[in-house]
Tab-separated table of C-alpha atoms and ligand atoms in Angstrom:
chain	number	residue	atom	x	y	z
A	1259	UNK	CA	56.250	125.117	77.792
A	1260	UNK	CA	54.874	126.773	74.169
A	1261	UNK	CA	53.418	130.332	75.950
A	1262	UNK	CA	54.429	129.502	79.311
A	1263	UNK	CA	51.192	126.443	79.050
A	1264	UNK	CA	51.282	123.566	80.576
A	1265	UNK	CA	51.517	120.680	78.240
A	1266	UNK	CA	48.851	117.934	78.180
A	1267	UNK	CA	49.316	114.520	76.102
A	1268	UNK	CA	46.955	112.018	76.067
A	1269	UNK	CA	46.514	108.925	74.189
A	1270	UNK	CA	43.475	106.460	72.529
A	1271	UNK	CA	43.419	103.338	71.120
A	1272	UNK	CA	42.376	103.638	67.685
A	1273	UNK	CA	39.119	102.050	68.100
A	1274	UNK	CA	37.849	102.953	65.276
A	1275	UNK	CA	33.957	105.115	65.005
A	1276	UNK	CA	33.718	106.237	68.663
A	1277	UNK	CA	30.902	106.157	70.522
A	1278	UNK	CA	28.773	108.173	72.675
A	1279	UNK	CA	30.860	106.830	75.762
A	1280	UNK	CA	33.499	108.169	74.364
A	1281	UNK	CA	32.487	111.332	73.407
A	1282	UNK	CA	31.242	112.291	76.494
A	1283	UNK	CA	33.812	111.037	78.586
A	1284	UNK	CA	37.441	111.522	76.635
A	1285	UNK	CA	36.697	113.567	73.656
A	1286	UNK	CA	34.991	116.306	75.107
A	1287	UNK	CA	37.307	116.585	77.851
A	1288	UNK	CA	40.523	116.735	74.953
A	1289	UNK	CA	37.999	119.552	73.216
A	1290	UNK	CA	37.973	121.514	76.398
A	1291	UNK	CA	41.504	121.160	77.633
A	1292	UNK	CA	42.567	122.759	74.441
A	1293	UNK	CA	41.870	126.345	76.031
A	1294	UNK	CA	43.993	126.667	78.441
A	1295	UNK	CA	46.945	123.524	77.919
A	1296	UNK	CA	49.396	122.921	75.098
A	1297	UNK	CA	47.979	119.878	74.206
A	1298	UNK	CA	49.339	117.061	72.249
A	1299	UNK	CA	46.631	113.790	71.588
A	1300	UNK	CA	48.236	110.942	70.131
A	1301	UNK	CA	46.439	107.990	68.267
A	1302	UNK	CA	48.011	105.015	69.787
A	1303	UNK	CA	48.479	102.366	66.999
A	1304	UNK	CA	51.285	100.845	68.321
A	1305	UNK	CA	49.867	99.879	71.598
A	1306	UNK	CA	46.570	98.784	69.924
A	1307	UNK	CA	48.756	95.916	68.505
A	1308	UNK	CA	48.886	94.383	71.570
A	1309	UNK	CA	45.379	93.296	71.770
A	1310	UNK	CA	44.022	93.480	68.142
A	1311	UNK	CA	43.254	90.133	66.577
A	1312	UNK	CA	43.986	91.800	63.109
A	1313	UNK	CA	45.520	94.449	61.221
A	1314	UNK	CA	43.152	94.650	58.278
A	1315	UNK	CA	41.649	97.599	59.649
A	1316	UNK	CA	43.888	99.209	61.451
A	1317	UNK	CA	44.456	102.219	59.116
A	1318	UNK	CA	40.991	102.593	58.897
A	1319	UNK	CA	40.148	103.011	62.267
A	1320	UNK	CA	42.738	105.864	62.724
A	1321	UNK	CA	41.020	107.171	60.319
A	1322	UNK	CA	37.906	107.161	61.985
A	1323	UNK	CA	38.805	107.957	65.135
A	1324	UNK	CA	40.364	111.012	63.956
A	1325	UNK	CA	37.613	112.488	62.303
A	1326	UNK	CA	35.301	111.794	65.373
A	1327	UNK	CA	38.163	114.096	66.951
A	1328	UNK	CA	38.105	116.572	64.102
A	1329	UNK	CA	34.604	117.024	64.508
A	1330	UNK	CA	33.997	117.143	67.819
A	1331	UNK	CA	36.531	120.049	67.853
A	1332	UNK	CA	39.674	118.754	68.444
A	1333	UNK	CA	41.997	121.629	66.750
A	1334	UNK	CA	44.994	121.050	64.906
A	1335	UNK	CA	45.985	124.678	64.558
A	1336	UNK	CA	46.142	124.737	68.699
A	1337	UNK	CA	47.096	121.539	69.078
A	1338	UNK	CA	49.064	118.068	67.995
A	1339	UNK	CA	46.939	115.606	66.938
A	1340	UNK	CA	48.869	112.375	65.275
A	1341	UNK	CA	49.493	108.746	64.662
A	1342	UNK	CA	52.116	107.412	67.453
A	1343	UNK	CA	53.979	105.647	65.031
A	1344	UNK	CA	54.774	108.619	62.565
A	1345	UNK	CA	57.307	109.685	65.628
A	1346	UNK	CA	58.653	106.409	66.057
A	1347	UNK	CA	61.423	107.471	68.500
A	1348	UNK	CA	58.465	106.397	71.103
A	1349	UNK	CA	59.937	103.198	70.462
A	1350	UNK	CA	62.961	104.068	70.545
A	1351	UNK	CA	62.849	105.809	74.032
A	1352	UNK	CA	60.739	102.893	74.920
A	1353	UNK	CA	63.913	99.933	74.701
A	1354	UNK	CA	65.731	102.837	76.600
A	1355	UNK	CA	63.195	103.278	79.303
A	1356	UNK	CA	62.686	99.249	79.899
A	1357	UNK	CA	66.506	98.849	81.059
A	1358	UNK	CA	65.097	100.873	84.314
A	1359	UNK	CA	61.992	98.875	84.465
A	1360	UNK	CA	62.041	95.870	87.098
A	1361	UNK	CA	60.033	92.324	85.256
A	1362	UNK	CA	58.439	92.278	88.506
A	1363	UNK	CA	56.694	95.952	88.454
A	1364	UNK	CA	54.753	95.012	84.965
A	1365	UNK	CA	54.045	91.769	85.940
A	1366	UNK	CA	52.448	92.649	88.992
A	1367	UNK	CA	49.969	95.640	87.532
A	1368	UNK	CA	46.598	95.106	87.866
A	1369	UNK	CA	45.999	96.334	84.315
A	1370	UNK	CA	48.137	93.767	83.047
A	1371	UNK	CA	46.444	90.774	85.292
A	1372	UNK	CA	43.346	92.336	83.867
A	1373	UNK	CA	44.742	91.664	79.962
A	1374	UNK	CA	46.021	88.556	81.031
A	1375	UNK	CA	42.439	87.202	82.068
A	1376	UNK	CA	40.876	88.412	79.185
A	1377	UNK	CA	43.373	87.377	76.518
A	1378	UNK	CA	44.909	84.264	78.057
A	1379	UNK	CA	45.730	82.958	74.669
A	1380	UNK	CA	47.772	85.829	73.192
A	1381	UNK	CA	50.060	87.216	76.288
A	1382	UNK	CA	52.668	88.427	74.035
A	1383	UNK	CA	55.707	90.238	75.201
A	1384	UNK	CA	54.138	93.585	73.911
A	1385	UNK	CA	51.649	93.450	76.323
A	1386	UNK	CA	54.147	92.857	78.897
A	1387	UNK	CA	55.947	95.993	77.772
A	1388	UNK	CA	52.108	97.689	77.371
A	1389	UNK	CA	53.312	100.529	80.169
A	1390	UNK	CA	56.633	101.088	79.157
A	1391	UNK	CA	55.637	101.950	75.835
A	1392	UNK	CA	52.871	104.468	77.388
A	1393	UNK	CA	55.635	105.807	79.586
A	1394	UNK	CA	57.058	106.679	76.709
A	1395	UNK	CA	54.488	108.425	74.672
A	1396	UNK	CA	54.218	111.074	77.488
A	1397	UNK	CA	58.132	111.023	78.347
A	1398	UNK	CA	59.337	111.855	75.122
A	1399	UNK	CA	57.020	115.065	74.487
A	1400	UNK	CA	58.268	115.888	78.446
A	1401	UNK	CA	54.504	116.257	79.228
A	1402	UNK	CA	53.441	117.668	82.449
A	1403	UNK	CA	49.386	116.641	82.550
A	1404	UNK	CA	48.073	113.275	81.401
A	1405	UNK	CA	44.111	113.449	81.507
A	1406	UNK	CA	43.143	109.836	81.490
A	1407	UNK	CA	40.188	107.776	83.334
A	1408	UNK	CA	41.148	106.394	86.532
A	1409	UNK	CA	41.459	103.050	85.523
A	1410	UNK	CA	44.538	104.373	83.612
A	1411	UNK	CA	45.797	105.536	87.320
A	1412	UNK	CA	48.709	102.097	87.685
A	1413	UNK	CA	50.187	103.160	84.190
A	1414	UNK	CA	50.524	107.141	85.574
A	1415	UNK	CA	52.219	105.506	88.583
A	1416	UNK	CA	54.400	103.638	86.619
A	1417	UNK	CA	55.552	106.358	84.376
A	1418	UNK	CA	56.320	108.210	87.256
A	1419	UNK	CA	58.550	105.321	88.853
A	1420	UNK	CA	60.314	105.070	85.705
A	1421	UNK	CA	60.959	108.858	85.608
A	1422	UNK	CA	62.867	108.266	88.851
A	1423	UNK	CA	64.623	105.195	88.383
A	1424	UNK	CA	65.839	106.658	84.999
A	1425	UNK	CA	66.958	110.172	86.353
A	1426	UNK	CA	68.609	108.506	89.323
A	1427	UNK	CA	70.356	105.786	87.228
A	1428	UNK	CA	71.611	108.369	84.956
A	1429	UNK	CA	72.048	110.917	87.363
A	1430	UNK	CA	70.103	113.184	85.351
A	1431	UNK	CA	66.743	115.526	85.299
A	1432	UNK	CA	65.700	115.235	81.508
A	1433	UNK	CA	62.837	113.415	82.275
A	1434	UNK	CA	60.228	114.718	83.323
A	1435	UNK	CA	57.491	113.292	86.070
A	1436	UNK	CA	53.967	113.841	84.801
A	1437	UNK	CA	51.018	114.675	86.993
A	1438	UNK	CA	47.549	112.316	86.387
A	1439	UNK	CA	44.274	114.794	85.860
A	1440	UNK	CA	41.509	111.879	86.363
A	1441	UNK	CA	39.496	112.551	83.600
A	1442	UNK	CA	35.935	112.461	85.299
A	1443	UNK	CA	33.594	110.050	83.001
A	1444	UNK	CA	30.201	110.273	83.378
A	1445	UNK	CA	28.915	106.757	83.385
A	1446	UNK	CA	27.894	106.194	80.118
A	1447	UNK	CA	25.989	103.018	79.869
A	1448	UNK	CA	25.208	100.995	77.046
A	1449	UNK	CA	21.651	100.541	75.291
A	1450	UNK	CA	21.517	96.881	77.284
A	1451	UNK	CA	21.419	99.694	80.596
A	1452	UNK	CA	23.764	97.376	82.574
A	1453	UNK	CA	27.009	97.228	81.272
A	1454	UNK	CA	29.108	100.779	80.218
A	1455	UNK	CA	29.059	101.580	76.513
A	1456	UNK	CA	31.267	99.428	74.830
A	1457	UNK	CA	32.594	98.801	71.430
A	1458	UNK	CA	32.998	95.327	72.094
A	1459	UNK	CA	30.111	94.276	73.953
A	1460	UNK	CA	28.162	96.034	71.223
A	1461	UNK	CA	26.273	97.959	73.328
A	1462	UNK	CA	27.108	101.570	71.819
A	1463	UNK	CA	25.589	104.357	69.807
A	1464	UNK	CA	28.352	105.867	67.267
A	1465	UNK	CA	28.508	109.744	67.481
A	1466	UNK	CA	28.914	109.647	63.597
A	1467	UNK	CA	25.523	107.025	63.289
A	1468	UNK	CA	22.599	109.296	61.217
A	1469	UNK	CA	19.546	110.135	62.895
A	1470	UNK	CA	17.654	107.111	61.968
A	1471	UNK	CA	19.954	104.843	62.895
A	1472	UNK	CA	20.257	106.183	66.372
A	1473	UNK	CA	16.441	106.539	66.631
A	1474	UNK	CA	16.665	102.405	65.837
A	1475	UNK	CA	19.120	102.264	68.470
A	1476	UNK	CA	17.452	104.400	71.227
A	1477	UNK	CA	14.056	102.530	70.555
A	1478	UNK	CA	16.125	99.367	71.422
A	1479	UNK	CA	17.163	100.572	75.061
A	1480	UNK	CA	15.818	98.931	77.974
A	1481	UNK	CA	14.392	100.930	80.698
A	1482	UNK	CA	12.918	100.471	84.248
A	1483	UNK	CA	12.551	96.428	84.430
A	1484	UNK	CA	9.553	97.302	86.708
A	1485	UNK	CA	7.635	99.183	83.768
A	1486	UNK	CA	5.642	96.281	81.860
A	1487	UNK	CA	2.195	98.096	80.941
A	1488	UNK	CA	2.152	101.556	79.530
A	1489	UNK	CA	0.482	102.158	82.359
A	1490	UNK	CA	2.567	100.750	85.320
A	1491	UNK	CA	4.163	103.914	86.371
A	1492	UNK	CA	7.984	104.017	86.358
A	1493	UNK	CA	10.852	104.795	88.010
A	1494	UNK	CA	13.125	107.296	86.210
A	1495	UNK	CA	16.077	107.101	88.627
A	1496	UNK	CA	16.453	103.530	87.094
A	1497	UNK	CA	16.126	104.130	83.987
A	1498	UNK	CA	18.501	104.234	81.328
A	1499	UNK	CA	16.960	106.109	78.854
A	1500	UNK	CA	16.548	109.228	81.586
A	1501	UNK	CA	19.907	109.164	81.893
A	1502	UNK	CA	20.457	109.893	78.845
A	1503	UNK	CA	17.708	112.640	78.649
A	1504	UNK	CA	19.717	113.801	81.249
A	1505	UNK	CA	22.977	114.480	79.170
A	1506	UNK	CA	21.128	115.628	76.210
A	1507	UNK	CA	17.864	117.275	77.051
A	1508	UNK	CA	16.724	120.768	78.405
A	1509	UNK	CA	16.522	121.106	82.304
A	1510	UNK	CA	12.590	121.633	81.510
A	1511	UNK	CA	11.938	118.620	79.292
A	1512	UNK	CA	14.221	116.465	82.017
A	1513	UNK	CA	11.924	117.536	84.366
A	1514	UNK	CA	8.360	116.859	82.678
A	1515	UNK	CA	10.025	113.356	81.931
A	1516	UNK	CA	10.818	112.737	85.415
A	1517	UNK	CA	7.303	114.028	86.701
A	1518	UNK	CA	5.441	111.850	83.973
A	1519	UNK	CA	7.105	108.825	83.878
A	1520	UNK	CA	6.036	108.576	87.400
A	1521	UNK	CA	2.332	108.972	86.841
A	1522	UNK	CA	2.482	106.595	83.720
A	1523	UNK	CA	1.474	110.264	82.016
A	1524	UNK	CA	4.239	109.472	79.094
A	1525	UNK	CA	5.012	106.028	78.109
A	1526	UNK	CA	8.868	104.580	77.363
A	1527	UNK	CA	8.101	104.776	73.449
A	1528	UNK	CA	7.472	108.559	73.562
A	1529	UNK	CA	9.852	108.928	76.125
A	1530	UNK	CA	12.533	107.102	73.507
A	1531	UNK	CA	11.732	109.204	70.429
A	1532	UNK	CA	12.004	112.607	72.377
A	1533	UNK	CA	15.652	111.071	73.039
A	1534	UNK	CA	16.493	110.324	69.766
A	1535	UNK	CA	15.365	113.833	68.426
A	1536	UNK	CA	17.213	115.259	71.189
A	1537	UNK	CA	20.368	113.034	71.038
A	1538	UNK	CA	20.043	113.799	66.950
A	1539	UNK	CA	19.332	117.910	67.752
A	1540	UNK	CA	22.702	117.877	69.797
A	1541	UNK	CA	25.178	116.073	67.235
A	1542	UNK	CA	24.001	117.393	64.289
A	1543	UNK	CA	26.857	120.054	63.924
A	1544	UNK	CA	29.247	117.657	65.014
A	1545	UNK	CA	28.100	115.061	62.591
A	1546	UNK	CA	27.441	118.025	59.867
A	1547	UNK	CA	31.625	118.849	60.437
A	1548	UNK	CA	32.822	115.016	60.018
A	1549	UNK	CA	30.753	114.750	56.733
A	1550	UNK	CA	32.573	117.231	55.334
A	1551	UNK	CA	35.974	115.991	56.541
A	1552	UNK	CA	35.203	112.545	55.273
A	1553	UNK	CA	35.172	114.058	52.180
A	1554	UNK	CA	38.140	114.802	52.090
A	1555	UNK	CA	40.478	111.934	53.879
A	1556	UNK	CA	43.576	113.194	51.982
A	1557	UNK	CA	43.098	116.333	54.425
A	1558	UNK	CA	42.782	114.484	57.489
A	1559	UNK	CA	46.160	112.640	56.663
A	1560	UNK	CA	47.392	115.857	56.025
A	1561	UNK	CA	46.692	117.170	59.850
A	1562	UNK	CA	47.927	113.956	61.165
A	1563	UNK	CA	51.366	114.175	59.148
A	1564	UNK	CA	51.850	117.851	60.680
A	1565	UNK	CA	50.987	116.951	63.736
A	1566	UNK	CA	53.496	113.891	63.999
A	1567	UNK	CA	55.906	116.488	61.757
A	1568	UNK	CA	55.213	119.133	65.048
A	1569	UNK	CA	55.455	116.032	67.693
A	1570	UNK	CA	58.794	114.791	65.954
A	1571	UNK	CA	60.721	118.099	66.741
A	1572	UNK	CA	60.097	117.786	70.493
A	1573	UNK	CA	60.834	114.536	70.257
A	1574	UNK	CA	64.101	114.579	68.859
A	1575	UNK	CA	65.396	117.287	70.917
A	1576	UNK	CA	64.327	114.889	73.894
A	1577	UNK	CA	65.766	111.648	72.605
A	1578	UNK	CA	69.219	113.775	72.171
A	1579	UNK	CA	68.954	114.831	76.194
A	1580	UNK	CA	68.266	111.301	76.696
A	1581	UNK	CA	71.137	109.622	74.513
A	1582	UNK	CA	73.644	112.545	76.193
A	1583	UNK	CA	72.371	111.722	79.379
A	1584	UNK	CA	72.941	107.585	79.630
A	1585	UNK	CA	75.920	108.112	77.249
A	1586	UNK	CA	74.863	106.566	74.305
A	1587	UNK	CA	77.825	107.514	71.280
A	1588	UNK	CA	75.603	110.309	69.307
A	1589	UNK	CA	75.715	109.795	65.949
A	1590	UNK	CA	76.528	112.711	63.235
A	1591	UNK	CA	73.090	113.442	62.792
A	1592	UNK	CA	72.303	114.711	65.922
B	242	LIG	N1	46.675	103.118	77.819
B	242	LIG	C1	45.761	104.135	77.416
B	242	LIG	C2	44.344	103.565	77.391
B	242	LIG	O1	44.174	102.392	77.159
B	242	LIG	C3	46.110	104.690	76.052
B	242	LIG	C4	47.437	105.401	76.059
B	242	LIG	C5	48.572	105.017	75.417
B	242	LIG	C6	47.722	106.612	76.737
B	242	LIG	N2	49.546	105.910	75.635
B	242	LIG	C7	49.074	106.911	76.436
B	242	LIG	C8	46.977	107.484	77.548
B	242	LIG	C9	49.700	108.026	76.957
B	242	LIG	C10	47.606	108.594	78.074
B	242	LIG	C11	48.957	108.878	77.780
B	242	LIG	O2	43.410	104.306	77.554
């Protein structure tokens, strides 16, 4: 594609502050990516509509999400970065895309039987069309790489299917079948240690929380069950505070922490507040980069209308292959 790269598009949720789970398993990933893909990351407010209970903050949490982003390096100059419904030909494509789609394929996806059991009371036709519409994000930008987490795997599938079914229907090869690149997440668990960090089992530590916040945080993390006195020794490979020294402290320190906590020679409240330095040490140029960009929201509104101005081109061109292709009457604008 742009320089003979590969193009990547990927989407979120717009959940709003993200947290270290996120960081460490999507953001960084979209950071890295960036060197050697055209990539194109697309907040997904359209889709979050499917789920949210309201609107109110909606705009907000774009907001937020895109300055965790913007801070952890996400760069507009080398890539898109936008609001899915600034390009709203996504929707567009999507009506297009669902006269290929079979009632029975979305009602049998395990991702959907998974929203299903966990909203019962809202199974709205939105949520139905949940994969049709994500098809679409990545169909209309023609992307080649989606890097997702493998429980996103049934919705690459399906985009894929769809690609076919639409290309053979319309005896055509403007769409284009895009290749899943599991995104590799380290497990990330939340500060209750059993369940994976999660917004809404409020379990999580926000990248953009300030240091004494997460030190509050950190100090509330359970570790080893076993470990009752300060001097019962431990076991670190049960412990969820060592994995996090693992992700954010020095092979050396990780080492005297493993070799201590098993001799009782440090106790889980020291062992905590080296975390919380460390865990503060790491993000602070991060967190020092969104302060200034929260300064200045007009700005980041600014980057997200480029990007969906960049996003919009592509997608234009594609929704004109796409109208030529099932023989929809093109209209003068085209
Ligand atoms: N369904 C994805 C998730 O919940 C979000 C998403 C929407 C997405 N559109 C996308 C991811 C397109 C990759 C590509 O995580």
């Amino acid at each position: 594609m742009e320089n003979g790269k590969i193009r990547v598009f990927s989407g979120a949720r717009p959940t709003g502050r993200q947290h270290l789970g996120n960081y460490l398993g999507a953001i960084q990933n979209y950071v890295e990516l960036q060197k050697s893909y055209e990539c194109i990351y697309s907040i997904v407010d359209i889709h979050a509509l499917t789920t949210v209970e309201t609107t109110k903050d909606l705009k907000q949490n774009c907001l937020e999400m895109a300055l965790d982003w913007l801070a952890a390096g996400v760069d507009p100059e080398k890539s898109i970065m936008f609001i899915q419904s600034h390009v709203p030909q996504v929707m567009e494509l999507h009506t297009m895309l669902s006269m290929v789609v079979p009632m029975g394929k979305l009602t049998d996806l395990p991702t959907f039987k998974e929203k299903v059991r966990m909203h019962p009371q809202n199974v709205n036709y939105g949520l139905l069309g949940y994969p049709v519409l994500m098809s679409a994000d990545i169909l209309l930008y023609k992307a080649e790489l989606v890097p997702v987490g493998i429980d996103q795997a049934p919705h690459l599938e399906f985009a894929r299917e769809v690609v076919r079914s639409f290309n053979f229907r319309y005896n055509t090869q403007v769409l284009v079948e895009p290749q899943i690149k599991v995104t590799t997440v380290p497990k990330v668990m939340g500060l209750d240690g059993v369940n994976k960090m999660s917004k809404s089992l409020n379990n999580e530590i926000e990248i953009a929380a300030d240091d004494e916040t997460t030190r509050k945080l950190v100090m509330t993390m359970v570790t080893d069950p076993q470990r009752i006195r300060r001097t019962d020794p431990g076991d670190p490979d049960v412990c969820n505070v060592f994995s996090f020294h693992k992700m954010f402290s020095s092979d050396e320190e990780v080492e005297e922490i493993n070799r201590e906590c098993r001799i009782a020679g440090i106790g889980c409240v020291d062992c905590k507040k080296r975390l919380a330095k460390n865990i503060n040490a790491s993000l602070e140029p991060l967190r020092s980069r969104r302060r200034k960009f929260a300064e200045k929201p007009d700005q980041v509104w600014e980057i997200l209308y480029d990007g969906a101005d960049r996003a919009r081109k592509i997608a234009d061109q594609t929704m004109l292959e796409v109208r030529e292709a099932i023989g929809i009457p093109i209209y003068r604008e085209f």
